[in-house]
Amino acid sequence: MRWVESGDVRLALFEDGDPAHPTVLLLHGYPDTHRVWDEVAGLLRDRFHVVRYDVRGAGESTAPRDRRAYAFDDLIADLGAVLDAVGKPRVHLVGHDWGSLQGWEAIGRPDVRARIASFTSFGGPGPRQIGHFFMYGRPGEIARQRARAFYIGAFQLPVLPELAWRSIMPRLVSRMLRLGEGVQLRPGHPAPTLAEDGRNGLWLYRRNNPFGESGLDPRVDVPVQLIEPTRDPFVSPALLDSLAMWVPVLWRRKVAAGHWAQRSRPEAVAGMIAEFAAHVDGAPAGRGLRRARADEERKAFGDRLVVVTGAGSGIGLATARAFAAHGAEVVCADLDPDAAARAAGGIVKELGGTAHAAQVDVGKLDQMEDFSRNIILQYGVPDIVVNNAGIAVVGSFLDHTVDDWRATLDVNLWGIIHGCRLFGAAMVERGEGGHIVNVASLAAFAPSRLLPAYSVSKAAVKMLSDCLRAELAGQGIGVSVICPGFVSTAIAGNSTYVGGDLRERAVRGLAGRGYPPERVAAHILRAVHRNQAVVPVNLEGKIGYALSRISPAAMRRVARWAGPVRNP
């Protein structure tokens, strides 16, 4: 730590990493101190010179003699003093909460803007942009944002806010961190000076227009990365949407977290900061940063990585091609390596897309672990995973052997469990959301005398998907289960038949149904786009799903009638 003088205050300045590396300057918010950035700073310091300081009146920095000296002119003067002390011609600025407001104001001032290489904001726009939003935004959106910022009005009251910070507010902040954000309290955050910092920082709101400065030019020409915590209770999506008109070079990214994302998701936040700063300095943009560019037109799934199992034929092949046609980079995985190669090659040659082939037996844990690890190492964490691979054994329950059951459950259930677990964990760790699609069947809710193992596996997939959807919703990861009826694929010809050969009739029946797998693929893409939970496909799928909810007894009666009578 060292001290930096700015007017009548002394700012506590903290530095990590090699000063020869590019500098990242982290600005904290209210009522935090520089310690809110500890985890992120630790992750950045090997690649960057990381600078933090306690703003005036917070942490170890002193407060001004005149408590009104918290206007933006004072705050920007402090930032300028820190930049002078650091001595770099340009730095990458990062701001959270009130640090974000200061950052926006800084890049709006020509004398400071020239010293900022890039700006990463999470916590909302600056006062200039907020002012324009409140003057020209839609009334409903303005009302919702004002409701989120209810505390600003309370902070204008005399005496009462100070009394609250002397009594209940420190406990409320700690409770919000633990229960609302899932953040474990640790030394340094909340800071021991929290109560005093809260009282001093009230003047940030009292000395600056709490709802923005509409008379100032809101345009900025610094590259800006906007990180949007999806569960931030204080900033509305509409307010963030309004930024695009003022920032010509804008990247917008989401992190599945609450207000203190740097505490709850430090790896994700540090990764975004590092990738953006490196790109501004000349490094190529990764897939996540490419798709975050706000001013570029792209196809619906452009710059998305999609993994499809069972992609060698049928629904899997149609789905892989559909995602590729809409801009996605696709990994075509199949038990048959030649079929996977043909699927990937067709996407490249016929659609002009990007595709990769992979061989994997989804029912074998060791292969799925190697498969997922290799995909992530070579191409990155998938944005969408379609667990589609499946097999069927046709015949009565008493004709099914233990091996029939084991083979069916290994592929149809365990294969999907492996895909969800391995790729889902990677999506959660990345922190940028994603989507998992599990392909089940009408058999998930329609009992059948001819498909006991298949139906059991698909019913389990549906329940697994419902459970997983509930668990991963808070991580920004959607889960959809697709339940097609009869589809004209090769599954009937590839199935195993026990207790009687029904192959020819089954193949003829599916072919005569005339429902192509491409239509199922369209439902899958729509499910991802709309984050649908359960998607019954085609007429019999929809009727079966509705009847299973309205009259399960009727479904059981249909099951008794369907299929040949077993002879003793």
PDB file of N, CA, C and O in Angstrom, residues 521-545:
ATOM      1  N   ALA A 521     -36.088 -31.102 -35.208  1.00  0.00           N
ATOM      2  CA  ALA A 521     -34.967 -30.177 -35.023  1.00  0.00           C
ATOM      3  C   ALA A 521     -35.458 -28.741 -34.894  1.00  0.00           C
ATOM      4  O   ALA A 521     -34.932 -27.960 -34.079  1.00  0.00           O
ATOM      5  N   ALA A 522     -36.472 -28.379 -35.671  1.00  0.00           N
ATOM      6  CA  ALA A 522     -37.023 -27.021 -35.567  1.00  0.00           C
ATOM      7  C   ALA A 522     -37.597 -26.770 -34.180  1.00  0.00           C
ATOM      8  O   ALA A 522     -37.442 -25.678 -33.609  1.00  0.00           O
ATOM      9  N   HIS A 523     -38.257 -27.790 -33.606  1.00  0.00           N
ATOM     10  CA  HIS A 523     -38.786 -27.659 -32.239  1.00  0.00           C
ATOM     11  C   HIS A 523     -37.644 -27.510 -31.234  1.00  0.00           C
ATOM     12  O   HIS A 523     -37.774 -26.775 -30.233  1.00  0.00           O
ATOM     13  N   ILE A 524     -36.544 -28.203 -31.460  1.00  0.00           N
ATOM     14  CA  ILE A 524     -35.407 -28.104 -30.539  1.00  0.00           C
ATOM     15  C   ILE A 524     -34.826 -26.701 -30.559  1.00  0.00           C
ATOM     16  O   ILE A 524     -34.557 -26.102 -29.502  1.00  0.00           O
ATOM     17  N   LEU A 525     -34.631 -26.140 -31.740  1.00  0.00           N
ATOM     18  CA  LEU A 525     -34.094 -24.776 -31.811  1.00  0.00           C
ATOM     19  C   LEU A 525     -35.041 -23.777 -31.172  1.00  0.00           C
ATOM     20  O   LEU A 525     -34.615 -22.846 -30.472  1.00  0.00           O
ATOM     21  N   ARG A 526     -36.330 -23.970 -31.383  1.00  0.00           N
ATOM     22  CA  ARG A 526     -37.310 -23.071 -30.773  1.00  0.00           C
ATOM     23  C   ARG A 526     -37.298 -23.213 -29.251  1.00  0.00           C
ATOM     24  O   ARG A 526     -37.426 -22.223 -28.521  1.00  0.00           O
ATOM     25  N   ALA A 527     -37.137 -24.438 -28.752  1.00  0.00           N
ATOM     26  CA  ALA A 527     -37.104 -24.661 -27.300  1.00  0.00           C
ATOM     27  C   ALA A 527     -35.931 -23.941 -26.661  1.00  0.00           C
ATOM     28  O   ALA A 527     -36.054 -23.364 -25.573  1.00  0.00           O
ATOM     29  N   VAL A 528     -34.777 -23.960 -27.337  1.00  0.00           N
ATOM     30  CA  VAL A 528     -33.611 -23.252 -26.810  1.00  0.00           C
ATOM     31  C   VAL A 528     -33.847 -21.745 -26.843  1.00  0.00           C
ATOM     32  O   VAL A 528     -33.568 -21.039 -25.868  1.00  0.00           O
ATOM     33  N   HIS A 529     -34.372 -21.269 -27.954  1.00  0.00           N
ATOM     34  CA  HIS A 529     -34.601 -19.823 -28.101  1.00  0.00           C
ATOM     35  C   HIS A 529     -35.585 -19.313 -27.057  1.00  0.00           C
ATOM     36  O   HIS A 529     -35.399 -18.215 -26.495  1.00  0.00           O
ATOM     37  N   ARG A 530     -36.626 -20.092 -26.774  1.00  0.00           N
ATOM     38  CA  ARG A 530     -37.669 -19.656 -25.840  1.00  0.00           C
ATOM     39  C   ARG A 530     -37.488 -20.213 -24.437  1.00  0.00           C
ATOM     40  O   ARG A 530     -38.286 -19.907 -23.548  1.00  0.00           O
ATOM     41  N   ASN A 531     -36.479 -21.028 -24.222  1.00  0.00           N
ATOM     42  CA  ASN A 531     -36.251 -21.683 -22.936  1.00  0.00           C
ATOM     43  C   ASN A 531     -37.500 -22.434 -22.473  1.00  0.00           C
ATOM     44  O   ASN A 531     -37.981 -22.274 -21.356  1.00  0.00           O
ATOM     45  N   GLN A 532     -38.015 -23.294 -23.343  1.00  0.00           N
ATOM     46  CA  GLN A 532     -39.197 -24.091 -23.013  1.00  0.00           C
ATOM     47  C   GLN A 532     -38.801 -25.307 -22.182  1.00  0.00           C
ATOM     48  O   GLN A 532     -37.745 -25.893 -22.386  1.00  0.00           O
ATOM     49  N   ALA A 533     -39.670 -25.699 -21.281  1.00  0.00           N
ATOM     50  CA  ALA A 533     -39.360 -26.803 -20.374  1.00  0.00           C
ATOM     51  C   ALA A 533     -39.646 -28.156 -21.021  1.00  0.00           C
ATOM     52  O   ALA A 533     -38.757 -29.000 -21.156  1.00  0.00           O
ATOM     53  N   VAL A 534     -40.893 -28.416 -21.368  1.00  0.00           N
ATOM     54  CA  VAL A 534     -41.310 -29.691 -21.950  1.00  0.00           C
ATOM     55  C   VAL A 534     -41.915 -29.405 -23.322  1.00  0.00           C
ATOM     56  O   VAL A 534     -42.821 -28.584 -23.436  1.00  0.00           O
ATOM     57  N   VAL A 535     -41.411 -30.098 -24.336  1.00  0.00           N
ATOM     58  CA  VAL A 535     -41.865 -29.836 -25.705  1.00  0.00           C
ATOM     59  C   VAL A 535     -42.356 -31.139 -26.332  1.00  0.00           C
ATOM     60  O   VAL A 535     -41.556 -31.917 -26.864  1.00  0.00           O
ATOM     61  N   PRO A 536     -43.665 -31.421 -26.270  1.00  0.00           N
ATOM     62  CA  PRO A 536     -44.198 -32.553 -27.029  1.00  0.00           C
ATOM     63  C   PRO A 536     -44.220 -32.198 -28.515  1.00  0.00           C
ATOM     64  O   PRO A 536     -44.566 -31.073 -28.881  1.00  0.00           O
ATOM     65  N   VAL A 537     -43.842 -33.161 -29.352  1.00  0.00           N
ATOM     66  CA  VAL A 537     -43.690 -32.896 -30.774  1.00  0.00           C
ATOM     67  C   VAL A 537     -44.632 -33.776 -31.579  1.00  0.00           C
ATOM     68  O   VAL A 537     -44.755 -34.969 -31.296  1.00  0.00           O
ATOM     69  N   ASN A 538     -45.253 -33.228 -32.551  1.00  0.00           N
ATOM     70  CA  ASN A 538     -46.222 -33.763 -33.509  1.00  0.00           C
ATOM     71  C   ASN A 538     -47.545 -34.120 -32.817  1.00  0.00           C
ATOM     72  O   ASN A 538     -47.677 -34.040 -31.590  1.00  0.00           O
ATOM     73  N   LEU A 539     -48.513 -34.525 -33.627  1.00  0.00           N
ATOM     74  CA  LEU A 539     -49.884 -34.661 -33.129  1.00  0.00           C
ATOM     75  C   LEU A 539     -49.996 -35.674 -32.009  1.00  0.00           C
ATOM     76  O   LEU A 539     -50.564 -35.387 -30.943  1.00  0.00           O
ATOM     77  N   GLU A 540     -49.448 -36.873 -32.230  1.00  0.00           N
ATOM     78  CA  GLU A 540     -49.598 -37.895 -31.187  1.00  0.00           C
ATOM     79  C   GLU A 540     -48.809 -37.534 -29.935  1.00  0.00           C
ATOM     80  O   GLU A 540     -49.203 -37.863 -28.815  1.00  0.00           O
ATOM     81  N   GLY A 541     -47.692 -36.825 -30.117  1.00  0.00           N
ATOM     82  CA  GLY A 541     -46.945 -36.379 -28.947  1.00  0.00           C
ATOM     83  C   GLY A 541     -47.731 -35.395 -28.117  1.00  0.00           C
ATOM     84  O   GLY A 541     -47.774 -35.481 -26.887  1.00  0.00           O
ATOM     85  N   LYS A 542     -48.381 -34.449 -28.772  1.00  0.00           N
ATOM     86  CA  LYS A 542     -49.160 -33.438 -28.051  1.00  0.00           C
ATOM     87  C   LYS A 542     -50.415 -34.039 -27.420  1.00  0.00           C
ATOM     88  O   LYS A 542     -50.769 -33.710 -26.282  1.00  0.00           O
ATOM     89  N   ILE A 543     -51.096 -34.937 -28.166  1.00  0.00           N
ATOM     90  CA  ILE A 543     -52.286 -35.579 -27.603  1.00  0.00           C
ATOM     91  C   ILE A 543     -51.902 -36.446 -26.410  1.00  0.00           C
ATOM     92  O   ILE A 543     -52.558 -36.422 -25.363  1.00  0.00           O
ATOM     93  N   GLY A 544     -50.829 -37.205 -26.570  1.00  0.00           N
ATOM     94  CA  GLY A 544     -50.394 -38.063 -25.465  1.00  0.00           C
ATOM     95  C   GLY A 544     -50.009 -37.278 -24.234  1.00  0.00           C
ATOM     96  O   GLY A 544     -50.350 -37.661 -23.102  1.00  0.00           O
ATOM     97  N   TYR A 545     -49.316 -36.149 -24.427  1.00  0.00           N
ATOM     98  CA  TYR A 545     -48.912 -35.335 -23.280  1.00  0.00           C
ATOM     99  C   TYR A 545     -50.129 -34.747 -22.582  1.00  0.00           C
ATOM    100  O   TYR A 545     -50.243 -34.789 -21.347  1.00  0.00           O
TER     101      TYR A 545
END
